[in-house]
XYZ file of C-alpha atoms in Angstrom:
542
model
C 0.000 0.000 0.000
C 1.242 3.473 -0.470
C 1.562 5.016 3.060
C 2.043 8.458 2.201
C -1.551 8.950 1.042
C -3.403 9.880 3.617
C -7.339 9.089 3.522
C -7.776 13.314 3.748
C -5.425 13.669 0.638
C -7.785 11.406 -1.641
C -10.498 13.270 -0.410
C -8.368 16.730 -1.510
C -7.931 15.635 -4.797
C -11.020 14.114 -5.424
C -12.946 17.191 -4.751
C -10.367 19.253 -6.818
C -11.182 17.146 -9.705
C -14.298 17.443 -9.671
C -14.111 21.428 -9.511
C -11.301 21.474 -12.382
C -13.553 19.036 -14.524
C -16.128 21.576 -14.606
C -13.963 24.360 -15.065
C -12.610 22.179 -18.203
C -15.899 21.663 -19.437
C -17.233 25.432 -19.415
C -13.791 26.614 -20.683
C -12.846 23.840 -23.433
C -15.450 21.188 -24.045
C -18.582 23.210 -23.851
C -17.565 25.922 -26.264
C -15.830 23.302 -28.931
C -19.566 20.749 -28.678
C -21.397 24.399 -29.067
C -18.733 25.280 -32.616
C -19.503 21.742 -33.994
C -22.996 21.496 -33.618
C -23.236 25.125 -35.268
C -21.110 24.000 -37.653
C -18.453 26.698 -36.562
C -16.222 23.900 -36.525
C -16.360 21.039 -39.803
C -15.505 18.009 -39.355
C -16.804 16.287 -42.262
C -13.801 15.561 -43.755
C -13.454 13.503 -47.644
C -11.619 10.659 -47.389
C -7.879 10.942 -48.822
C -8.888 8.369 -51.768
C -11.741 10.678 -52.476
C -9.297 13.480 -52.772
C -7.034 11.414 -54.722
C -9.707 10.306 -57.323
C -10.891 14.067 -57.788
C -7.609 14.819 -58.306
C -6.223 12.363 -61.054
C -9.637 12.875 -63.393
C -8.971 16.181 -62.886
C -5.220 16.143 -63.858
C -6.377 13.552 -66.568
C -8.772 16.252 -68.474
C -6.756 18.799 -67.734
C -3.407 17.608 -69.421
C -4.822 14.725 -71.187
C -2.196 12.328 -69.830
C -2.688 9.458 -67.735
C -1.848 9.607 -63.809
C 0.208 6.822 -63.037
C -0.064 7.079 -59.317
C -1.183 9.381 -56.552
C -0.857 10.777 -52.939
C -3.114 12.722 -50.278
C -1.630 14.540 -47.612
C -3.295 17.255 -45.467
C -1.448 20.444 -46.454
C -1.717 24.201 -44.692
C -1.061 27.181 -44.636
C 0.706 27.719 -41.465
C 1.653 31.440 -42.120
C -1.938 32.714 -42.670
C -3.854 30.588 -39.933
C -1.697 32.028 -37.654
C -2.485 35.538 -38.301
C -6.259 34.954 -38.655
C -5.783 32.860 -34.834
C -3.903 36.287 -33.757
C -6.586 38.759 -35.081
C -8.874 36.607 -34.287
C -10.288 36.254 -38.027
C -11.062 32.401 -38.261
C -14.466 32.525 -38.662
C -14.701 35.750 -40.900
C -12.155 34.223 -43.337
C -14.238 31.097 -42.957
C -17.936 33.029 -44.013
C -16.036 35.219 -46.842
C -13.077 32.822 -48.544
C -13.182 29.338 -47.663
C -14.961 27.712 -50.289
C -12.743 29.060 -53.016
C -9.349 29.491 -51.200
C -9.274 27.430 -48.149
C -6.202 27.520 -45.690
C -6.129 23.405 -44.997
C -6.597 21.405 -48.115
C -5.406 17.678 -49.310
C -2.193 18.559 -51.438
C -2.590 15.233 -53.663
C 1.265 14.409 -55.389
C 0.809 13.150 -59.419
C 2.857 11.194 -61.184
C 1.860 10.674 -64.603
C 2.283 7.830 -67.417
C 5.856 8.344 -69.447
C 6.737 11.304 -67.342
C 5.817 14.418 -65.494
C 4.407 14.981 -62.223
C 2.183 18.082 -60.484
C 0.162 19.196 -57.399
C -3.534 19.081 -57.465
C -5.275 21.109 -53.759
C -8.646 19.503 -53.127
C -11.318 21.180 -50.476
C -10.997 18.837 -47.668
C -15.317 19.108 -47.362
C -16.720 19.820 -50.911
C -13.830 18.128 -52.740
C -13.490 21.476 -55.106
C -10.014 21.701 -57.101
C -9.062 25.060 -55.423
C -5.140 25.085 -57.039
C -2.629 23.273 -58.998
C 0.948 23.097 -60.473
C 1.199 20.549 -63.385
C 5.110 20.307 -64.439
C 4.165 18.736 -67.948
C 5.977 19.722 -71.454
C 4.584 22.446 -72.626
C 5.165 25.700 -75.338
C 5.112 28.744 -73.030
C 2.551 31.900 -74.919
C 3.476 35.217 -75.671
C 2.917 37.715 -73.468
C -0.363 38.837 -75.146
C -1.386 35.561 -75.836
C -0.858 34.322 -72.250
C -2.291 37.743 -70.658
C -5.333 37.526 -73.063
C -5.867 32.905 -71.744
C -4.854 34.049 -67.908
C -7.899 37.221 -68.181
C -10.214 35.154 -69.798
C -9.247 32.158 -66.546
C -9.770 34.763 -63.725
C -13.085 36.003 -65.060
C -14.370 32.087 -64.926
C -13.265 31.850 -61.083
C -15.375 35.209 -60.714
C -12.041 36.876 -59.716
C -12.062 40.571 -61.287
C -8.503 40.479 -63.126
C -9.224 44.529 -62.587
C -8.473 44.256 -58.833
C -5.172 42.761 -59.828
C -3.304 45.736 -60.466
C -0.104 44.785 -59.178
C 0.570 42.342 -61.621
C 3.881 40.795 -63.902
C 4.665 38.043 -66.380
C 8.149 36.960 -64.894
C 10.960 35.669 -67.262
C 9.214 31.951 -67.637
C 6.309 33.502 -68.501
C 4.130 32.733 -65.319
C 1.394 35.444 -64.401
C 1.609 37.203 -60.739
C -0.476 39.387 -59.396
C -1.611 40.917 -56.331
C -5.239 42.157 -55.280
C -5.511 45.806 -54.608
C -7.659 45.634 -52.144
C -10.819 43.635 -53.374
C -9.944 40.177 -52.481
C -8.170 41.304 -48.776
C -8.708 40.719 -45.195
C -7.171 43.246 -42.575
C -3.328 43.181 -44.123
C -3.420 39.904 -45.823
C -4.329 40.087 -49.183
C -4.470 38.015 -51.920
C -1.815 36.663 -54.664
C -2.005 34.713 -57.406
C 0.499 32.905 -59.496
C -1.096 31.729 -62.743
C 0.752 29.826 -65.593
C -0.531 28.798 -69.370
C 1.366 26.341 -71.702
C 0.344 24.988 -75.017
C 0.409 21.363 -74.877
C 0.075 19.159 -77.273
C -1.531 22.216 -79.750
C -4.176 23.016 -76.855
C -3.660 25.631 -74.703
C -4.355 24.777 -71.009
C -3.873 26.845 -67.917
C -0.921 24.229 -66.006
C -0.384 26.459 -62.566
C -3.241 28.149 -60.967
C -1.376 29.273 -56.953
C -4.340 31.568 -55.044
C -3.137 32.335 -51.571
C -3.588 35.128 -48.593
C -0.017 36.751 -48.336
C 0.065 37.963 -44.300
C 2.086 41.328 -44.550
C 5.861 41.443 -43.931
C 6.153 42.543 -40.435
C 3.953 39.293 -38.945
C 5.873 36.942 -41.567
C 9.315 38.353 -39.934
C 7.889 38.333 -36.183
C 6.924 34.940 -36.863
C 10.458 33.846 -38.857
C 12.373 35.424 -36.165
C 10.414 33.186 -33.364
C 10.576 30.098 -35.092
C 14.651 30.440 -35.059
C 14.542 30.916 -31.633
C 12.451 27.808 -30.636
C 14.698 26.262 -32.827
C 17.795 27.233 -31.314
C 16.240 26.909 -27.701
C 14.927 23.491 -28.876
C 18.574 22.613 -30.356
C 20.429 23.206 -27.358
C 18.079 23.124 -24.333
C 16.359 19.792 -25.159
C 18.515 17.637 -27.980
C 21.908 18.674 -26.808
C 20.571 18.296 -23.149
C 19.773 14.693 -23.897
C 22.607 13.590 -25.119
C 24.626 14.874 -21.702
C 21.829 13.356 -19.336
C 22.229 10.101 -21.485
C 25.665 10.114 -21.138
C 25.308 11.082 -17.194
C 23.055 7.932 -17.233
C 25.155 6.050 -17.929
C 28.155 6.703 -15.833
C 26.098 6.962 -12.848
C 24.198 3.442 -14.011
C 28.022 2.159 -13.361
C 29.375 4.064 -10.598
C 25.703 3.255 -8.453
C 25.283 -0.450 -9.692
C 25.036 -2.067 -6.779
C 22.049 -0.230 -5.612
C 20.345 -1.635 -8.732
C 19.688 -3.956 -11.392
C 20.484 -3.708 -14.914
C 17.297 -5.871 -15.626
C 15.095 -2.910 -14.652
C 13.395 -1.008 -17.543
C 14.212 -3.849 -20.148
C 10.592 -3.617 -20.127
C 9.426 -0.407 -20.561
C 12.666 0.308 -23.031
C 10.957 -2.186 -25.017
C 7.279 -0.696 -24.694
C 8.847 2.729 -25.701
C 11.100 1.115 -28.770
C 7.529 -0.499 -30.093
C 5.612 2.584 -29.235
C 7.921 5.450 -30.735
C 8.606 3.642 -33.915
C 4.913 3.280 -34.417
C 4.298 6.718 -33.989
C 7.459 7.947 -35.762
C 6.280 5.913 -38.776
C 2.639 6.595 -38.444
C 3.846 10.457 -38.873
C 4.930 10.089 -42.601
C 2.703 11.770 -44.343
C 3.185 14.867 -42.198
C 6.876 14.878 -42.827
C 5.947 14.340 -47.051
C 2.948 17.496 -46.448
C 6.045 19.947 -44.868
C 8.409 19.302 -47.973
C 5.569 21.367 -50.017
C 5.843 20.786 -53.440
C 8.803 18.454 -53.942
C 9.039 15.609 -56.835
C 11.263 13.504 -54.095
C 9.141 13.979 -51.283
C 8.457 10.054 -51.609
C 12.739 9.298 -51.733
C 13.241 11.694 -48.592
C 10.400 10.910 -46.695
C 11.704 7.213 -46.976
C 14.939 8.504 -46.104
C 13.929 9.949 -43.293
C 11.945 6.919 -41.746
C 14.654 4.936 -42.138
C 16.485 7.380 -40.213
C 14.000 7.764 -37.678
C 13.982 3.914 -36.990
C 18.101 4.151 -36.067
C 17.613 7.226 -33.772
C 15.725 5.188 -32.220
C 18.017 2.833 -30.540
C 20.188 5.532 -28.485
C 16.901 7.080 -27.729
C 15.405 3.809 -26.359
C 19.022 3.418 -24.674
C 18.791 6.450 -23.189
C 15.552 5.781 -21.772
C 16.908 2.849 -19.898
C 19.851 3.904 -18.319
C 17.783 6.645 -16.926
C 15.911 3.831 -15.328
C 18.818 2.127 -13.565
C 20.585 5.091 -12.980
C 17.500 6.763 -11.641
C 17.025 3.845 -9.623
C 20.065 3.701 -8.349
C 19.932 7.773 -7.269
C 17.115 7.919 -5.505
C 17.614 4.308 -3.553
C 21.124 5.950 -2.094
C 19.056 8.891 -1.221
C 17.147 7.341 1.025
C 14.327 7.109 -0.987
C 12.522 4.221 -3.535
C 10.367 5.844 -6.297
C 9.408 2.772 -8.463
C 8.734 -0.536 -6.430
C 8.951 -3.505 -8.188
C 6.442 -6.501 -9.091
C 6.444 -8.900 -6.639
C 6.736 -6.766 -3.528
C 3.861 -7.184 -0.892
C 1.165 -4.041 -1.707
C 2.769 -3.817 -5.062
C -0.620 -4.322 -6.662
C -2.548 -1.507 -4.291
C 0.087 0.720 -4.809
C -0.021 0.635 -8.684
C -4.197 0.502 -7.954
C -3.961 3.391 -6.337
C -1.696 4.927 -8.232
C -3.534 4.681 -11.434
C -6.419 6.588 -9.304
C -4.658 9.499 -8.274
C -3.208 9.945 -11.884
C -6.871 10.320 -13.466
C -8.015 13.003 -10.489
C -4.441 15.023 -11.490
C -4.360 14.724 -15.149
C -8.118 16.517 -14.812
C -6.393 18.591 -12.793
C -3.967 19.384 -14.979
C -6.633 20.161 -17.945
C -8.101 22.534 -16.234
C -4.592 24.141 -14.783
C -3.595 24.222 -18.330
C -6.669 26.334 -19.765
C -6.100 28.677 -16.950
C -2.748 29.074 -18.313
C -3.346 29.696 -22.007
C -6.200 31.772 -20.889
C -3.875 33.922 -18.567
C -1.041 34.083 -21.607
C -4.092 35.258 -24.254
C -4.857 37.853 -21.621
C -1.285 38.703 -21.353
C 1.077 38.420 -23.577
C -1.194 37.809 -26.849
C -0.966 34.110 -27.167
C -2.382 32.639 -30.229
C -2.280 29.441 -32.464
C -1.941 27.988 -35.997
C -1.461 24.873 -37.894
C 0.804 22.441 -38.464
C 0.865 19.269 -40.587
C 3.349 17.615 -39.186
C 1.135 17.335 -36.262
C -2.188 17.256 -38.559
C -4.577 13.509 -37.512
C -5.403 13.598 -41.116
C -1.787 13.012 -41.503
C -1.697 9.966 -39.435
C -1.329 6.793 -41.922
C -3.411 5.213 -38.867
C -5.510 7.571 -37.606
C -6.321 5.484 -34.647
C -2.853 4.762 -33.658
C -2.549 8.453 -32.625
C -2.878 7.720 -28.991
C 0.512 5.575 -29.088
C 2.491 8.793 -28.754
C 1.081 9.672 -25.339
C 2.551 6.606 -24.027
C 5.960 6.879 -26.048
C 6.072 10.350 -24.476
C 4.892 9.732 -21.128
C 8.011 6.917 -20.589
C 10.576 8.862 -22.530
C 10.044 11.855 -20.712
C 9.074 10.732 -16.772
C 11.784 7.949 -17.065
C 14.891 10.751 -18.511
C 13.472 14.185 -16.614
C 11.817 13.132 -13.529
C 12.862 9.535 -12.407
C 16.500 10.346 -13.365
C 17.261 14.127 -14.066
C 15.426 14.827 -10.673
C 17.524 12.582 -9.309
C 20.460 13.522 -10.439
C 20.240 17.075 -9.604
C 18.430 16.605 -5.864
C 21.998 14.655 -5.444
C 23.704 17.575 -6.609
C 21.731 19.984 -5.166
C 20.596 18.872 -1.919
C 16.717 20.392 -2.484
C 14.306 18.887 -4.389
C 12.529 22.240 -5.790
C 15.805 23.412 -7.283
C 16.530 19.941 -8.811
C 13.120 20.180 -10.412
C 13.741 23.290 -12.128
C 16.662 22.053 -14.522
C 15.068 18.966 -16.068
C 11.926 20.952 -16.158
C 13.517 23.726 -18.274
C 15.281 21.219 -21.018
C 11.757 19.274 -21.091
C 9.494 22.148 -21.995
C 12.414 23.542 -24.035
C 11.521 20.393 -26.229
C 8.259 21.723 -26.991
C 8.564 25.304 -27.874
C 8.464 24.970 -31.604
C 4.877 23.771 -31.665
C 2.625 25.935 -33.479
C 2.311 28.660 -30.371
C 3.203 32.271 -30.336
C 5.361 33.835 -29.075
C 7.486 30.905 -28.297
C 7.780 31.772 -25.100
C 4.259 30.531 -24.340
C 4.976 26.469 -24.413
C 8.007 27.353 -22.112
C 5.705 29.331 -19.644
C 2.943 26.822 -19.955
C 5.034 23.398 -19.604
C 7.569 25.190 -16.508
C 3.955 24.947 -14.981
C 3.081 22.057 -15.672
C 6.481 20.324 -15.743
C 6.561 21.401 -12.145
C 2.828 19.857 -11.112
C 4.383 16.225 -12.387
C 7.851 17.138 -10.409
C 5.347 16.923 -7.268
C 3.516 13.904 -8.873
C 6.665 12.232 -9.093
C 8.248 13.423 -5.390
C 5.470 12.713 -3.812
C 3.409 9.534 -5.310
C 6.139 8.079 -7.174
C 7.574 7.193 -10.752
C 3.951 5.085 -11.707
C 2.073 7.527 -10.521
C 3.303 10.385 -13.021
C 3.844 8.136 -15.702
C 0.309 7.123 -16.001
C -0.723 11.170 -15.533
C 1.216 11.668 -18.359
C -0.043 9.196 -20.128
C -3.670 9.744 -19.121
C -3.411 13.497 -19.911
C -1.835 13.039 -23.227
C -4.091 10.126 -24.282
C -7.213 11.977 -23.299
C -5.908 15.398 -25.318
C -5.632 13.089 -28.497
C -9.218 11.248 -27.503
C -10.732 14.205 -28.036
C -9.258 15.157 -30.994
C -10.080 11.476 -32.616
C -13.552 11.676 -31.408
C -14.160 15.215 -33.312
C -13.023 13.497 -36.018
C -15.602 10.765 -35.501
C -15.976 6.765 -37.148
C -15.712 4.068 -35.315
C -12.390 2.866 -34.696
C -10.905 6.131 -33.951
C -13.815 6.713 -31.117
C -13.188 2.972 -30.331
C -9.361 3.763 -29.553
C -10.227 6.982 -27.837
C -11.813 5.258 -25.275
C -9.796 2.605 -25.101
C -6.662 4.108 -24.967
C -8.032 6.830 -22.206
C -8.653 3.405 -19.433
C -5.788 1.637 -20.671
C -4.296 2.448 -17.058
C -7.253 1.012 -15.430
C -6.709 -2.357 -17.507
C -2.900 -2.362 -16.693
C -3.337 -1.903 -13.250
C -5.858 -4.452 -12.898
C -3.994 -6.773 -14.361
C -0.832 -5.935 -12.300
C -2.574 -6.006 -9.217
C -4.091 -9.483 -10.186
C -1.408 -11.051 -10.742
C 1.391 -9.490 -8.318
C -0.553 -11.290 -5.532
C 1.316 -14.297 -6.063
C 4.268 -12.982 -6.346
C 4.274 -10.665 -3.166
C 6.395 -11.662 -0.415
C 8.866 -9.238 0.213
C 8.791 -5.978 2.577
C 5.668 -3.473 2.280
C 5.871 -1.130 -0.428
C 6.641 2.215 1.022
C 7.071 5.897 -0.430
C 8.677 8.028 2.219
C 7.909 11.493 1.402
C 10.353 13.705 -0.097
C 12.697 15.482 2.598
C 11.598 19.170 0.993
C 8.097 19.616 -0.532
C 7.938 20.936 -3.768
């Protein structure tokens, strides 16, 4: 049994959940149930082989050459969603422009029979060709010629070649332009990049580019902050890594005897399963964020392949911070992760698993509090980002896998061991929270959040709430809040999305915890026969 928890701290939490699962509700759930059932919010999505279909016959009429082969990502524009999120323009740009020039569409990749490739956009909801770029032979036009085909084009998308004042034929002979004013919203307005080519003695239009240009000042502000997360990222979390692998290891050797190399062979293996399956299932994001690039297929293969080698030192690193972790904490007086087999192992992993559902609702609410507080603040806003998009997910229902590659990857190298390592160092547990804190959220600033600064605030928070999961309930007990809060954050995102299988796995993946502790508990009666499992609490509260 876990001895620490006394019968007025379940009580505590219990009641704290409760009030933080309504807060949750009236700030997050109730307003995102109220956008989709006005429709604020569509998620009728095509399907990607609906997209890819529309696509080829379109291609097919268009060039008159047959498409050999054909692929659907989800493809954004990251640039302009942001600066709708900041001005807070969404819906507006929604209402006005988003059945002819959506932000998000399905970028579908052509290859065609005996050569040539091109780029064919398809509305992800009425499956309306909204651009293209077909690289086919071709005779360019002369400049009257092509001005006279591109006019005669804009007037049948009911675009007023008028407005486009600012306009050019560049050296290849493609048509820019830029709306005066017409076709704007606030600062961003709109460009298009138009291109006609006889082929094959019929002229056809073979590049039709519409898109939003944000003005120059928020594309710099937001160039200048993705260099810093990148830099912060490069050096606070990777390089970071590396030296607490390294420090794993030689404290894994100098503290052996206060351990066993056999613990984490487990989990490592868990996490080695569970991060190439996500890495994998990630693809198509990778493939969407090359843009238009005829080797997109070669490097995104490239890259997997890649991705499956960094693996192994990553899964490495993940367990010597086990041992050594272990091995830390047991010479400080203090054991963090009892094992199978010891008496009240299974009621301390029961319990356990309890206390990580009434903090990770804790921890919902605590964390719309905080992006509330940095709106209020500091301006906090959001965009896209396909790398991260579900409709890039090859399997959309394996999405939940990456709360529980991330939820042993980072408890096992930030809490179990970098806490560890710097309480020995330190002599306090707050200040040896702080460190490992900083180079975990520093691995999340370059999500799609502005300023940058806002993960770091956010996850120093929150990194800091799971520091006192750890302390004080143990290495279990803030794995499975981890895992629970990132499961449930990808749940909901899977049951927006709707079908079966992905509400299936959202539920099923949000009480995987209560099946794994059952079936620890059930079974580590037989095996219990050593000492009572105890967690002395911490010498310092955080």
């Amino acid at each position: 049994m876990i001895d620490s928890i006394k019968p007025f701290e379940w009580k505590r939490f219990l009641w704290a959940a409760i009030a933080c699962f309504v807060i949750y509700t009236a700030v997050e759930i109730g307003p995102m149930i109220a956008s989709i059932v006005s429709g604020d919010m569509n998620t009728k999505v095509i399907e990607k082989s609906a997209a890819e279909e529309r696509a080829s016959d379109f291609a097919q009429k268009q060039t008159g050459l047959e498409v050999k082969s054909a692929k659907a990502v989800h493809q954004t524009d990251k640039i302009l969603n942001g600066y709708l999120s900041k001005n807070k323009l969404i819906k507006t740009y929604s209402d006005k422009y988003d059945p002819s020039f959506p932000t998000d569409t399905f970028q579908v990749d052509l290859k065609f029979v005996g050569g040539g490739s091109g780029f064919v956009y398809v509305h992800m909801q009425s499956e309306k060709i909204v651009a293209w770029n077909l690289l086919v032979d071709g005779e360019p036009l002369n400049d009257v010629d092509n001005t006279k085909q591109i006019e005669a084009f804009l007037a049948a998308q009911s675009l007023s070649p008028d407005d486009f004042k600012q306009r050019q034929i560049n050296e290849s002979g493609e048509w820019m332009g830029t709306s005066s004013g017409l076709y704007s919203i606030k600062d961003a307005k709109l460009s298009l990049e138009i291109e006609a080519l006889s082929v094959d003695g019929r002229t056809i239009i073979t590049k039709y580019k519409p898109a939003f240009i944000a003005p120059d000042d928020y594309i710099s502000y937001v160039t200048k902050q993705d260099k810093l997360a990148g830099f912060l990222t490069g050096f606070g979390y990777f390089f970071m890594s590396i030296v607490l692998f390294i420090l794993a290891i030689i404290y894994a050797v100098l503290y052996r005897r206060l351990t066993s190399f056999k613990y984490g062979i487990i989990l490592t293996v868990v996490y080695l399963i569970t991060y190439m399956i996500m890495n994998l299932n990630v693809l198509d994001g990778i493939r969407a964020s090359l843009g238009e690039n005829e080797i997109a297929g070669q490097a995104t293969t490239i890259t997997a392949i890649f991705t499956v080698l960094l693996t192994i030192p990553m899964a490495a690193s993940i367990y010597f911070s086990i041992i050594a972790g272990d091995a830390l904490w047991k010479a400080q007086g203090r054991s963090l992760w009892p094992r199978f087999g010891q008496k009240g192992y299974g009621d301390y992993v029961w319990r356990s698993m309890g206390l990580s559902y009434m903090f990770a609702i804790i921890l919902f609410a605590v964390q719309a509090i905080i992006f509330i507080a940095l709106r209020l603040s500091i301006g906090t806003w959001d965009t896209s980002d396909v790398t991260q998009s579900p409709y890039n997910m090859s399997i959309l229902w394996l999405m939940p896998v990456l709360a529980w590659a991330a939820a042993i990857s980072e408890e096992a190298v930030f809490r179990f061991f970098g806490i560890g390592l710097f309480r020995k160092w330190f002599k306090n547990t707050f200040a040896a929270a702080l460190l490992p804190t900083l180079f975990w959220a520093l691995g999340h600033v370059m999500y799609p959040f502005y300023p940058s600064s806002t993960r770091l605030i956010e996850l120093m928070i929150i990194g800091l709430a799971f520091s006192f999961i750890f302390v004080r309930y143990g290495f279990i007990t803030s794995m499975f809040t981890h895992a629970i809060f990132n499961s449930v954050a990808v749940g909901i995102s899977l049951l927006t999305i709707g079908k079966a299988e992905n509400i299936i796995s959202a539920i099923v993946f949000s009480v995987l915890p209560v099946l794994i502790a059952f079936v620890l508990k059930y079974f580590s009666v037989k095996k219990e026969k050593k000492p009572p499992v105890t967690t002395a609490p911490p010498l310092e509260k955080l």
